[in-house]
PDB file of C-alpha atoms in Angstrom:
ATOM      1  CA  MET C 292       0.000   0.000   0.000  1.00  0.00           C
ATOM      2  CA  SER C 293       0.964   3.676  -0.096  1.00  0.00           C
ATOM      3  CA  GLU C 294       2.075   3.357   3.514  1.00  0.00           C
ATOM      4  CA  SER C 295       5.379   1.801   2.534  1.00  0.00           C
ATOM      5  CA  PHE C 296       5.862   4.037  -0.493  1.00  0.00           C
ATOM      6  CA  ILE C 297       5.635   7.237   1.550  1.00  0.00           C
ATOM      7  CA  ARG C 298       8.617   6.164   3.618  1.00  0.00           C
ATOM      8  CA  HIS C 299      10.885   6.545   0.563  1.00  0.00           C
ATOM      9  CA  ALA C 300      11.916  10.211   0.664  1.00  0.00           C
ATOM     10  CA  GLY C 301      13.496   9.990  -2.774  1.00  0.00           C
ATOM     11  CA  GLN C 302      10.094   9.273  -4.281  1.00  0.00           C
ATOM     12  CA  ALA C 303       8.469  12.392  -2.797  1.00  0.00           C
ATOM     13  CA  GLY C 304       6.668  14.641  -5.225  1.00  0.00           C
ATOM     14  CA  VAL C 305       3.216  15.405  -6.587  1.00  0.00           C
ATOM     15  CA  TYR C 306       0.718  12.549  -6.842  1.00  0.00           C
ATOM     16  CA  HIS C 307      -2.971  11.896  -7.223  1.00  0.00           C
ATOM     17  CA  LEU C 308      -4.640   9.836  -4.513  1.00  0.00           C
ATOM     18  CA  PRO C 309      -8.253   8.643  -4.554  1.00  0.00           C
ATOM     19  CA  ALA C 310     -10.199   9.925  -1.535  1.00  0.00           C
ATOM     20  CA  ASP C 311     -10.820   6.427  -0.173  1.00  0.00           C
ATOM     21  CA  ARG C 312      -7.064   5.970   0.415  1.00  0.00           C
ATOM     22  CA  ARG C 313      -6.431   9.265   2.213  1.00  0.00           C
ATOM     23  CA  ALA C 314      -7.009   8.111   5.806  1.00  0.00           C
ATOM     24  CA  THR C 315      -4.541   5.266   5.395  1.00  0.00           C
ATOM     25  CA  LEU C 316      -1.943   7.601   3.925  1.00  0.00           C
ATOM     26  CA  GLU C 317      -2.432  10.148   6.729  1.00  0.00           C
ATOM     27  CA  SER C 318      -1.880   7.414   9.292  1.00  0.00           C
ATOM     28  CA  SER C 319       1.261   6.191   7.533  1.00  0.00           C
ATOM     29  CA  ALA C 320       2.599   9.721   7.218  1.00  0.00           C
ATOM     30  CA  GLY C 321       2.147  10.217  10.951  1.00  0.00           C
ATOM     31  CA  GLU C 322       3.982   6.979  11.668  1.00  0.00           C
ATOM     32  CA  ALA C 323       6.811   8.214   9.417  1.00  0.00           C
ATOM     33  CA  ASP C 324       6.942  11.467  11.435  1.00  0.00           C
ATOM     34  CA  LEU C 325       5.729  13.555   8.507  1.00  0.00           C
ATOM     35  CA  ALA C 326       3.497  16.531   9.264  1.00  0.00           C
ATOM     36  CA  CYS C 327       0.182  16.516   7.398  1.00  0.00           C
ATOM     37  CA  MET C 328      -1.603  19.648   6.267  1.00  0.00           C
ATOM     38  CA  ALA C 329      -4.657  20.121   4.097  1.00  0.00           C
ATOM     39  CA  VAL C 330      -5.896  22.936   1.910  1.00  0.00           C
ATOM     40  CA  ALA C 331      -9.351  22.900   0.357  1.00  0.00           C
ATOM     41  CA  ILE C 332      -9.707  24.877  -2.844  1.00  0.00           C
ATOM     42  CA  PRO C 333     -13.004  26.811  -2.722  1.00  0.00           C
ATOM     43  CA  ARG C 334     -15.684  26.756  -5.407  1.00  0.00           C
ATOM     44  CA  LYS C 335     -14.530  30.099  -6.796  1.00  0.00           C
ATOM     45  CA  ALA C 336     -10.961  28.928  -7.202  1.00  0.00           C
ATOM     46  CA  SER C 337      -8.148  31.330  -7.916  1.00  0.00           C
ATOM     47  CA  LEU C 338      -4.425  30.799  -7.852  1.00  0.00           C
ATOM     48  CA  ALA C 339      -3.923  33.940  -5.752  1.00  0.00           C
ATOM     49  CA  GLY C 340      -6.404  32.729  -3.151  1.00  0.00           C
ATOM     50  CA  LEU C 341      -4.899  29.258  -3.093  1.00  0.00           C
ATOM     51  CA  LEU C 342      -1.392  30.645  -2.564  1.00  0.00           C
ATOM     52  CA  LYS C 343      -2.656  32.592   0.462  1.00  0.00           C
ATOM     53  CA  ASP C 344      -4.402  29.486   1.810  1.00  0.00           C
ATOM     54  CA  ILE C 345      -1.238  27.408   1.399  1.00  0.00           C
ATOM     55  CA  GLY C 346       0.786  30.036   3.235  1.00  0.00           C
ATOM     56  CA  ASN C 347      -1.706  29.970   6.106  1.00  0.00           C
ATOM     57  CA  ALA C 348      -1.883  26.167   6.240  1.00  0.00           C
ATOM     58  CA  LEU C 349       1.896  25.810   6.259  1.00  0.00           C
ATOM     59  CA  ASN C 350       2.331  28.723   8.655  1.00  0.00           C
ATOM     60  CA  PHE C 351       4.727  30.573   6.361  1.00  0.00           C
ATOM     61  CA  PRO C 352       6.562  33.618   7.749  1.00  0.00           C
ATOM     62  CA  ASP C 353       5.248  37.161   7.414  1.00  0.00           C
ATOM     63  CA  TRP C 354       7.516  37.859   4.447  1.00  0.00           C
ATOM     64  CA  TYR C 355       5.674  35.271   2.324  1.00  0.00           C
ATOM     65  CA  GLY C 356       4.355  37.222  -0.652  1.00  0.00           C
ATOM     66  CA  ALA C 357       1.697  34.691  -1.728  1.00  0.00           C
ATOM     67  CA  ASN C 358       3.154  34.324  -5.203  1.00  0.00           C
ATOM     68  CA  LEU C 359       4.790  31.356  -6.927  1.00  0.00           C
ATOM     69  CA  ASP C 360       8.370  32.503  -6.329  1.00  0.00           C
ATOM     70  CA  ALA C 361       7.681  33.053  -2.628  1.00  0.00           C
ATOM     71  CA  LEU C 362       5.955  29.663  -2.449  1.00  0.00           C
ATOM     72  CA  TYR C 363       9.067  27.924  -3.763  1.00  0.00           C
ATOM     73  CA  ASP C 364      11.309  29.959  -1.455  1.00  0.00           C
ATOM     74  CA  CYS C 365       9.260  29.100   1.636  1.00  0.00           C
ATOM     75  CA  LEU C 366       8.874  25.442   0.730  1.00  0.00           C
ATOM     76  CA  THR C 367      12.636  25.021   0.372  1.00  0.00           C
ATOM     77  CA  ASP C 368      13.776  27.278   3.247  1.00  0.00           C
ATOM     78  CA  PRO C 369      14.447  25.149   6.357  1.00  0.00           C
ATOM     79  CA  GLU C 370      13.807  28.176   8.581  1.00  0.00           C
ATOM     80  CA  ALA C 371      10.466  28.942   6.929  1.00  0.00           C
ATOM     81  CA  LEU C 372       9.368  25.317   6.902  1.00  0.00           C
ATOM     82  CA  PRO C 373      11.236  23.348   9.580  1.00  0.00           C
ATOM     83  CA  GLY C 374      10.728  19.676  10.283  1.00  0.00           C
ATOM     84  CA  ARG C 375      11.526  16.259   8.956  1.00  0.00           C
ATOM     85  CA  GLY C 376       9.064  16.342   6.094  1.00  0.00           C
ATOM     86  CA  ARG C 377       5.440  16.904   5.232  1.00  0.00           C
ATOM     87  CA  VAL C 378       2.438  15.850   3.243  1.00  0.00           C
ATOM     88  CA  LEU C 379       0.170  18.517   1.768  1.00  0.00           C
ATOM     89  CA  PHE C 380      -3.295  17.348   0.768  1.00  0.00           C
ATOM     90  CA  LEU C 381      -5.028  19.566  -1.799  1.00  0.00           C
ATOM     91  CA  THR C 382      -8.736  19.018  -2.299  1.00  0.00           C
ATOM     92  CA  GLY C 383     -10.878  20.626  -4.956  1.00  0.00           C
ATOM     93  CA  THR C 384      -7.986  20.642  -7.421  1.00  0.00           C
ATOM     94  CA  SER C 385     -10.290  20.130 -10.404  1.00  0.00           C
ATOM     95  CA  ARG C 386     -11.802  23.557  -9.641  1.00  0.00           C
ATOM     96  CA  LEU C 387      -8.481  25.332 -10.102  1.00  0.00           C
ATOM     97  CA  LEU C 388      -7.646  23.210 -13.136  1.00  0.00           C
ATOM     98  CA  ARG C 389     -10.913  24.322 -14.766  1.00  0.00           C
ATOM     99  CA  SER C 390     -10.690  27.996 -13.775  1.00  0.00           C
ATOM    100  CA  ASP C 391      -6.953  28.541 -14.406  1.00  0.00           C
ATOM    101  CA  PRO C 392      -5.277  25.658 -16.259  1.00  0.00           C
ATOM    102  CA  GLU C 393      -2.071  27.611 -16.872  1.00  0.00           C
ATOM    103  CA  GLY C 394      -1.805  28.712 -13.235  1.00  0.00           C
ATOM    104  CA  TYR C 395      -2.533  25.149 -12.121  1.00  0.00           C
ATOM    105  CA  ALA C 396       0.226  23.753 -14.330  1.00  0.00           C
ATOM    106  CA  THR C 397       2.718  26.315 -13.018  1.00  0.00           C
ATOM    107  CA  LEU C 398       1.745  25.572  -9.419  1.00  0.00           C
ATOM    108  CA  ILE C 399       2.364  21.862 -10.010  1.00  0.00           C
ATOM    109  CA  GLU C 400       5.774  22.680 -11.520  1.00  0.00           C
ATOM    110  CA  VAL C 401       6.684  24.684  -8.407  1.00  0.00           C
ATOM    111  CA  PHE C 402       5.569  21.832  -6.150  1.00  0.00           C
ATOM    112  CA  GLN C 403       7.572  19.317  -8.199  1.00  0.00           C
ATOM    113  CA  ALA C 404      10.719  21.464  -8.142  1.00  0.00           C
ATOM    114  CA  ALA C 405      10.437  22.028  -4.392  1.00  0.00           C
ATOM    115  CA  ALA C 406       9.782  18.341  -3.730  1.00  0.00           C
ATOM    116  CA  SER C 407      12.832  17.372  -5.777  1.00  0.00           C
ATOM    117  CA  ASP C 408      15.073  19.855  -3.964  1.00  0.00           C
ATOM    118  CA  LEU C 409      13.766  18.842  -0.545  1.00  0.00           C
ATOM    119  CA  ALA C 410      14.183  15.123  -1.284  1.00  0.00           C
ATOM    120  CA  ARG C 411      17.870  15.742  -1.994  1.00  0.00           C
ATOM    121  CA  GLN C 412      18.093  17.454   1.403  1.00  0.00           C
ATOM    122  CA  GLY C 413      16.445  14.461   3.103  1.00  0.00           C
ATOM    123  CA  SER C 414      13.225  16.334   3.909  1.00  0.00           C
ATOM    124  CA  PRO C 415      10.460  14.720   1.852  1.00  0.00           C
ATOM    125  CA  PHE C 416       7.631  16.898   0.614  1.00  0.00           C
ATOM    126  CA  TRP C 417       4.580  15.147  -0.757  1.00  0.00           C
ATOM    127  CA  VAL C 418       1.729  16.959  -2.494  1.00  0.00           C
ATOM    128  CA  ILE C 419      -1.370  14.820  -2.785  1.00  0.00           C
ATOM    129  CA  LEU C 420      -4.051  15.925  -5.242  1.00  0.00           C
ATOM    130  CA  ASP C 421      -7.625  14.687  -4.993  1.00  0.00           C
ATOM    131  CA  SER C 422      -8.223  14.734  -8.759  1.00  0.00           C
ATOM    132  CA  PRO C 423      -6.256  13.153 -11.581  1.00  0.00           C
ATOM    133  CA  ALA C 424      -4.442  15.490 -13.977  1.00  0.00           C
ATOM    134  CA  ASP C 425      -2.262  15.085 -17.038  1.00  0.00           C
ATOM    135  CA  GLY C 426       1.279  14.118 -16.077  1.00  0.00           C
ATOM    136  CA  ILE C 427       0.409  13.367 -12.434  1.00  0.00           C
ATOM    137  CA  LEU C 428       0.750   9.741 -11.391  1.00  0.00           C
ATOM    138  CA  GLU C 429      -1.476   8.036  -8.871  1.00  0.00           C
ATOM    139  CA  LEU C 430       0.403   7.337  -5.641  1.00  0.00           C
ATOM    140  CA  PRO C 431       1.526   3.712  -5.950  1.00  0.00           C
ATOM    141  CA  THR C 432       0.005   1.089  -3.705  1.00  0.00           C
ATOM    142  CA  ALA C 433       3.345  -0.613  -3.057  1.00  0.00           C
TER     143      ALA C 433
END
């Protein structure tokens, strides 16, 4: 199941996960000492609003500018985001994909770049999307 996969920091990144597997993954993440956070994308989705919500959920510092560059900077700054690793659950992702496909694609690129950099530092960062999207794999079951 995903429980064993999430323990491999080098595999961290952006994945889709069906809702019925989330509770198991949250439990496994806790056992692996990974902090779990969740952000729900509202019906009237906007990238700007989502960036603010992510900053609040991850308790970013006051200097966080709620833009894509600041998101990357905070995600990869050990002082801005301390800890062993984390799992960010995003729900309502299809709303943002429909309302701003270009912004959604750029956001995913930022998450992937940050996850790759953090994995090299030994601090896994997992982004779990509730909806499938082009180029995003489903989190493996093994």
